[in-house]
Short mmCIF file of N, CA, C and O in Angstrom, two decimals:
data_model
loop_
_atom_site.label_atom_id
_atom_site.label_comp_id
_atom_site.label_asym_id
_atom_site.label_seq_id
_atom_site.Cartn_x
_atom_site.Cartn_y
_atom_site.Cartn_z
N UNK A 163 122.69 82.61 23.06
CA UNK A 163 122.26 84.03 23.60
C UNK A 163 120.98 84.55 23.14
O UNK A 163 120.51 85.64 23.48
N UNK A 164 121.24 84.46 21.77
CA UNK A 164 120.22 85.46 21.00
C UNK A 164 119.13 85.08 21.19
O UNK A 164 117.87 85.70 21.57
N UNK A 165 118.82 83.53 21.39
CA UNK A 165 117.43 82.99 22.17
C UNK A 165 116.95 83.67 23.01
O UNK A 165 115.95 83.65 23.19
N UNK A 166 117.47 83.72 23.79
CA UNK A 166 117.74 84.12 25.19
C UNK A 166 117.51 85.70 25.52
O UNK A 166 116.26 86.38 26.13
N UNK A 167 117.79 86.55 24.61
CA UNK A 167 117.64 87.88 24.44
C UNK A 167 116.25 88.01 23.39
O UNK A 167 115.39 89.13 24.22
N UNK A 168 115.80 87.51 22.90
CA UNK A 168 114.77 87.34 22.12
C UNK A 168 113.23 86.61 22.80
O UNK A 168 112.49 87.68 23.15
N UNK A 169 113.78 85.63 23.70
CA UNK A 169 112.93 85.38 24.68
C UNK A 169 112.67 86.52 25.75
O UNK A 169 111.35 86.99 26.10
N UNK A 170 113.37 87.55 26.00
CA UNK A 170 113.32 88.41 27.36
C UNK A 170 112.33 89.33 26.58
O UNK A 170 111.60 89.78 27.48
N UNK A 171 112.71 89.79 25.36
CA UNK A 171 112.34 90.71 24.90
C UNK A 171 110.64 90.39 24.58
O UNK A 171 109.94 91.37 24.49
N UNK A 172 110.58 89.10 23.98
CA UNK A 172 109.18 88.74 23.72
C UNK A 172 108.28 88.62 25.26
O UNK A 172 107.41 89.26 25.17
N UNK A 173 109.05 88.45 26.07
CA UNK A 173 108.16 88.70 27.70
C UNK A 173 108.05 90.24 28.07
O UNK A 173 106.97 90.54 28.59
N UNK A 174 108.98 91.11 27.63
CA UNK A 174 108.59 92.55 28.19
C UNK A 174 107.94 93.07 27.09
O UNK A 174 106.70 93.73 27.15
N UNK A 175 107.63 92.63 25.82
CA UNK A 175 106.55 93.08 25.00
C UNK A 175 105.03 92.38 25.40
O UNK A 175 104.07 93.31 25.59
N UNK A 176 105.26 91.42 26.10
CA UNK A 176 103.79 90.50 26.78
C UNK A 176 103.53 91.41 27.92
O UNK A 176 102.20 91.65 27.95
N UNK A 177 104.23 91.60 28.59
CA UNK A 177 104.07 92.68 29.87
C UNK A 177 103.22 94.06 29.71
O UNK A 177 102.68 94.44 30.18
N UNK A 178 104.44 94.47 28.38
CA UNK A 178 103.88 95.87 28.08
C UNK A 178 102.24 95.57 27.40
O UNK A 178 101.54 96.41 27.89
N UNK A 179 102.19 94.47 26.86
CA UNK A 179 100.98 94.55 26.41
C UNK A 179 99.54 94.60 27.26
O UNK A 179 98.53 94.94 27.49
N UNK A 180 99.88 93.61 28.25
CA UNK A 180 99.15 93.12 29.36
C UNK A 180 99.09 94.82 30.39
O UNK A 180 97.46 95.02 30.81
N UNK A 181 100.09 95.32 30.59
CA UNK A 181 99.77 96.83 31.24
C UNK A 181 98.93 97.82 30.06
O UNK A 181 98.02 98.55 30.84
N UNK A 182 99.03 97.93 29.12
CA UNK A 182 98.25 98.80 28.40
C UNK A 182 96.59 98.28 28.19
O UNK A 182 95.86 99.35 28.34
N UNK A 183 96.36 97.24 28.37
CA UNK A 183 95.35 96.68 28.23
C UNK A 183 94.48 97.22 29.92
O UNK A 183 93.41 97.27 29.68
N UNK A 184 95.48 96.82 30.64
CA UNK A 184 94.55 96.91 32.29
C UNK A 184 94.64 98.37 32.35
O UNK A 184 93.85 99.01 32.76
N UNK A 185 95.30 98.90 31.38
CA UNK A 185 95.32 100.92 31.70
C UNK A 185 93.91 101.34 30.85
O UNK A 185 93.19 101.90 31.28
N UNK A 186 93.35 100.36 29.83
CA UNK A 186 92.47 100.75 29.17
C UNK A 186 91.08 100.15 30.01
O UNK A 186 89.95 100.84 30.02
N UNK A 187 90.86 99.02 30.91
CA UNK A 187 90.13 98.46 31.28
C UNK A 187 89.87 99.60 32.79
O UNK A 187 89.07 99.80 33.26
N UNK A 188 91.05 99.89 33.37
CA UNK A 188 90.72 100.58 34.62
C UNK A 188 90.32 101.75 34.50
O UNK A 188 89.43 102.37 34.58
N UNK A 189 90.88 102.51 33.00
CA UNK A 189 90.27 103.73 32.84
C UNK A 189 88.59 103.84 32.53
O UNK A 189 88.09 104.71 33.02
N UNK A 190 88.29 102.63 31.81
CA UNK A 190 86.51 102.61 31.52
C UNK A 190 85.99 102.39 32.58
O UNK A 190 84.67 103.18 32.91
N UNK A 191 86.48 101.74 33.62
CA UNK A 191 85.90 101.34 35.12
C UNK A 191 85.72 102.95 35.62
O UNK A 191 84.63 102.80 36.20
N UNK A 192 86.75 103.72 35.68
CA UNK A 192 86.65 104.67 36.41
C UNK A 192 85.56 106.11 35.84
O UNK A 192 85.24 106.40 36.81
N UNK A 193 85.32 105.62 34.63
CA UNK A 193 84.67 106.95 34.05
C UNK A 193 83.39 106.49 34.66
O UNK A 193 82.58 106.95 34.77
N UNK A 194 82.99 104.88 33.75
CA UNK A 194 81.50 104.64 34.27
C UNK A 194 81.27 104.06 35.11
O UNK A 194 79.91 103.77 35.35
N UNK A 195 81.96 103.98 36.64
CA UNK A 195 81.42 103.65 37.57
C UNK A 195 80.31 104.32 38.29
O UNK A 195 80.47 105.42 38.14
N UNK A 196 79.31 103.77 38.92
CA UNK A 196 78.18 104.64 39.75
C UNK A 196 78.94 104.99 40.95
O UNK A 196 78.38 105.77 41.95
N UNK A 197 79.47 104.03 41.92
CA UNK A 197 80.24 104.17 42.92
C UNK A 197 81.34 104.97 42.90
O UNK A 197 82.31 104.80 42.07
N UNK A 198 81.63 105.90 43.90
CA UNK A 198 82.31 106.46 43.87
C UNK A 198 84.02 105.99 44.33
O UNK A 198 85.05 106.20 43.83
N UNK A 199 83.68 105.18 45.20
CA UNK A 199 84.65 104.24 46.01
C UNK A 199 85.20 103.55 44.75
O UNK A 199 86.83 103.23 45.01
N UNK A 200 84.44 102.72 44.39
CA UNK A 200 84.89 101.82 42.86
C UNK A 200 85.53 102.84 41.98
O UNK A 200 86.59 102.34 41.45
N UNK A 201 85.20 104.11 41.49
CA UNK A 201 86.05 104.89 40.71
C UNK A 201 87.47 104.99 41.38
O UNK A 201 88.50 105.34 40.52
N UNK A 202 87.58 105.45 42.45
CA UNK A 202 88.58 105.71 42.90
C UNK A 202 89.95 104.49 43.03
O UNK A 202 90.99 105.08 42.50
N UNK A 203 89.10 103.66 43.21
CA UNK A 203 90.20 102.62 43.30
C UNK A 203 90.36 101.77 41.72
O UNK A 203 91.58 101.45 41.59
N UNK A 204 89.71 102.07 41.14
CA UNK A 204 90.05 101.90 39.66
C UNK A 204 91.09 103.40 39.10
O UNK A 204 91.88 102.45 38.46
N UNK A 205 90.85 104.28 39.41
CA UNK A 205 91.88 105.31 39.32
C UNK A 205 93.08 104.85 40.28
O UNK A 205 94.43 104.98 39.04
N UNK A 206 93.30 104.22 41.06
CA UNK A 206 94.11 103.86 41.89
C UNK A 206 94.80 102.45 41.06
O UNK A 206 96.26 102.42 40.79
N UNK A 207 94.09 101.60 40.50
CA UNK A 207 94.79 100.56 39.36
C UNK A 207 95.51 101.33 38.31
O UNK A 207 96.37 100.64 38.04
N UNK A 208 94.75 102.16 37.78
CA UNK A 208 95.20 102.95 36.44
C UNK A 208 96.59 103.37 36.57
O UNK A 208 97.71 103.22 36.00
N UNK A 209 96.88 104.11 38.01
CA UNK A 209 97.94 104.92 38.45
C UNK A 209 99.19 103.91 38.40
O UNK A 209 100.39 103.94 37.80
N UNK A 210 98.94 102.84 39.34
CA UNK A 210 100.02 101.67 39.26
C UNK A 210 100.20 101.16 38.15
O UNK A 210 101.27 100.82 38.00
N UNK A 211 99.45 100.96 37.34
CA UNK A 211 99.69 100.12 35.89
C UNK A 211 100.34 101.00 34.72
O UNK A 211 101.52 100.59 34.14
N UNK A 212 100.25 102.26 34.83
CA UNK A 212 100.91 103.39 34.18
C UNK A 212 102.48 103.82 34.95
O UNK A 212 103.29 103.93 34.20
N UNK A 213 102.60 103.73 36.16
CA UNK A 213 103.84 103.81 36.83
C UNK A 213 104.74 102.52 36.83
O UNK A 213 106.11 102.56 36.11
N UNK A 214 104.11 101.40 36.52
CA UNK A 214 104.74 100.25 36.12
C UNK A 214 105.20 100.07 34.50
O UNK A 214 106.32 99.37 34.31
N UNK A 215 104.40 100.85 33.97
CA UNK A 215 104.89 100.67 32.30
C UNK A 215 106.02 101.84 32.06
O UNK A 215 106.75 101.51 31.29
N UNK A 216 105.71 102.98 33.03
CA UNK A 216 107.22 103.84 32.84
C UNK A 216 108.15 103.26 33.21
O UNK A 216 109.55 103.32 32.76
N UNK A 217 108.02 102.48 34.47
CA UNK A 217 109.31 102.06 34.80
C UNK A 217 110.06 100.65 33.78
O UNK A 217 111.23 100.77 33.63
N UNK A 218 109.02 100.03 33.26
CA UNK A 218 109.28 98.97 31.92
C UNK A 218 109.86 99.96 31.15
O UNK A 218 110.79 99.31 30.21
N UNK A 219 109.54 101.04 30.70
CA UNK A 219 110.35 101.73 29.82
C UNK A 219 111.24 102.43 30.42
O UNK A 219 112.22 103.43 29.43
N UNK A 220 112.27 102.24 31.44
CA UNK A 220 113.24 102.52 32.06
C UNK A 220 113.14 104.16 32.18
O UNK A 220 114.10 105.05 32.02
N UNK A 221 111.91 104.75 32.45
CA UNK A 221 111.68 106.00 33.02
C UNK A 221 111.39 105.54 34.54
O UNK A 221 110.41 105.86 35.06
N UNK A 222 112.59 105.39 35.38
CA UNK A 222 112.28 104.67 36.67
C UNK A 222 111.72 105.62 37.67
O UNK A 222 111.08 105.74 38.36
N UNK A 223 112.50 107.04 37.51
CA UNK A 223 112.00 108.29 38.20
C UNK A 223 110.59 108.61 38.30
O UNK A 223 109.85 109.36 39.24
N UNK A 224 110.41 109.09 36.81
CA UNK A 224 108.90 109.26 36.84
C UNK A 224 107.63 108.24 37.22
O UNK A 224 106.77 108.30 37.65
N UNK A 225 108.11 106.86 36.87
CA UNK A 225 107.33 105.58 37.84
C UNK A 225 107.42 105.82 39.26
O UNK A 225 106.01 105.70 39.66
N UNK A 226 108.17 106.06 39.59
CA UNK A 226 108.62 106.10 41.20
C UNK A 226 107.59 107.18 41.70
O UNK A 226 107.17 107.53 42.48
N UNK A 227 107.60 108.42 41.21
CA UNK A 227 106.97 109.59 41.35
C UNK A 227 105.46 109.52 41.32
O UNK A 227 104.78 109.70 42.14
N UNK A 228 105.17 108.87 40.53
CA UNK A 228 103.58 108.42 39.92
C UNK A 228 103.11 107.71 41.34
O UNK A 228 102.24 108.06 41.51
N UNK A 229 103.95 106.75 41.74
CA UNK A 229 103.40 105.79 42.37
C UNK A 229 103.36 106.72 43.88
O UNK A 229 102.56 106.60 44.87
N UNK A 230 104.79 107.44 44.26
CA UNK A 230 104.55 108.03 45.49
C UNK A 230 103.42 109.22 45.78
O UNK A 230 102.52 109.40 46.70
N UNK A 231 103.50 110.31 44.48
CA UNK A 231 102.62 111.32 44.79
C UNK A 231 101.10 110.85 44.38
O UNK A 231 100.44 111.04 45.34
N UNK A 232 100.97 110.44 43.17
CA UNK A 232 99.69 110.07 43.03
C UNK A 232 98.75 108.99 43.53
O UNK A 232 97.88 108.77 44.16
N UNK A 233 99.35 107.71 43.49
CA UNK A 233 98.77 106.51 44.22
C UNK A 233 98.95 106.69 45.68
O UNK A 233 98.19 106.24 46.29
N UNK A 234 99.96 107.29 46.37
CA UNK A 234 99.89 107.80 47.99
C UNK A 234 99.15 108.45 48.25
O UNK A 234 98.15 108.36 49.17
N UNK A 235 99.23 109.69 47.79
CA UNK A 235 98.95 111.34 48.06
C UNK A 235 97.45 111.34 47.71
O UNK A 235 96.50 111.51 48.42
N UNK A 236 97.72 111.40 46.50
CA UNK A 236 96.05 111.80 45.72
C UNK A 236 95.07 110.99 46.11
O UNK A 236 93.81 111.51 46.38
N UNK A 237 95.37 109.83 46.00
CA UNK A 237 94.23 108.64 46.23
C UNK A 237 93.88 108.84 47.77
O UNK A 237 92.72 108.53 48.14
N UNK A 238 94.71 108.95 48.68
CA UNK A 238 94.60 109.02 50.08
C UNK A 238 93.25 110.13 50.38
O UNK A 238 92.54 109.90 51.23
N UNK A 239 93.90 111.35 49.79
CA UNK A 239 92.91 112.52 49.89
C UNK A 239 91.35 112.24 49.33
O UNK A 239 90.65 112.63 49.76
N UNK A 240 91.33 111.91 48.11
CA UNK A 240 90.22 111.77 47.61
C UNK A 240 89.35 110.61 48.14
O UNK A 240 88.13 111.09 48.79
N UNK A 241 90.03 109.33 49.02
CA UNK A 241 89.44 108.52 49.69
C UNK A 241 88.80 109.52 50.95
O UNK A 241 87.75 109.14 51.38
N UNK A 242 90.00 109.89 51.74
CA UNK A 242 89.25 110.75 53.04
C UNK A 242 88.17 111.62 52.21
O UNK A 242 87.11 111.89 53.24
N UNK A 243 88.23 112.74 51.27
CA UNK A 243 87.08 113.59 50.96
C UNK A 243 85.68 112.79 50.52
O UNK A 243 84.67 112.95 51.15
N UNK A 244 85.69 111.67 50.35
CA UNK A 244 84.69 110.53 49.81
C UNK A 244 84.26 110.03 51.16
O UNK A 244 82.97 110.02 51.62
N UNK A 245 84.69 109.60 52.15
CA UNK A 245 84.42 109.18 53.34
C UNK A 245 83.68 110.37 54.39
O UNK A 245 82.98 110.22 55.05
N UNK A 246 84.48 111.78 54.42
CA UNK A 246 83.80 112.64 55.14
C UNK A 246 82.64 113.20 54.63
O UNK A 246 81.98 113.58 55.42
N UNK A 247 82.20 113.32 53.53
CA UNK A 247 80.85 113.66 52.80
C UNK A 247 79.80 112.86 53.28
O UNK A 247 79.89 111.82 53.66
N UNK A 248 78.49 113.53 53.42
CA UNK A 248 77.52 112.83 53.85
C UNK A 248 76.64 112.51 52.43
O UNK A 248 76.90 113.56 51.63
N UNK A 249 76.25 111.27 52.49
CA UNK A 249 75.56 110.65 51.30
C UNK A 249 74.10 110.81 51.88
O UNK A 249 73.78 110.39 52.79
N UNK A 250 73.55 111.11 50.84
CA UNK A 250 71.67 111.01 50.93
C UNK A 250 71.30 109.99 50.06
O UNK A 250 71.94 109.43 49.53
N UNK A 251 70.72 109.55 51.01
CA UNK A 251 69.71 107.85 50.58
C UNK A 251 68.63 108.59 49.51
O UNK A 251 67.53 109.42 49.82
N UNK A 252 68.53 107.95 48.17
CA UNK A 252 67.82 108.33 47.21
C UNK A 252 66.94 107.36 47.25
O UNK A 252 67.01 105.79 47.60
#
């Protein structure tokens, strides 16, 4: 029984570590990207990873609100604005 609890705790710690690494990677890609669409999609990956991290830390309502509001509405609005603007060829 104790081994099972320790094994599940270790897998949760590993999942938390993976989520934290993905947060860092997505944030660096979002800031350093020259393409706006790539930056928005990496921001989407950041928000999804952050919401899963909150869900993993038993803050279910915060994680779900992040998914619904930011990943749903804000990213769709950013994509709409990017697609509606005229880009100049340089």
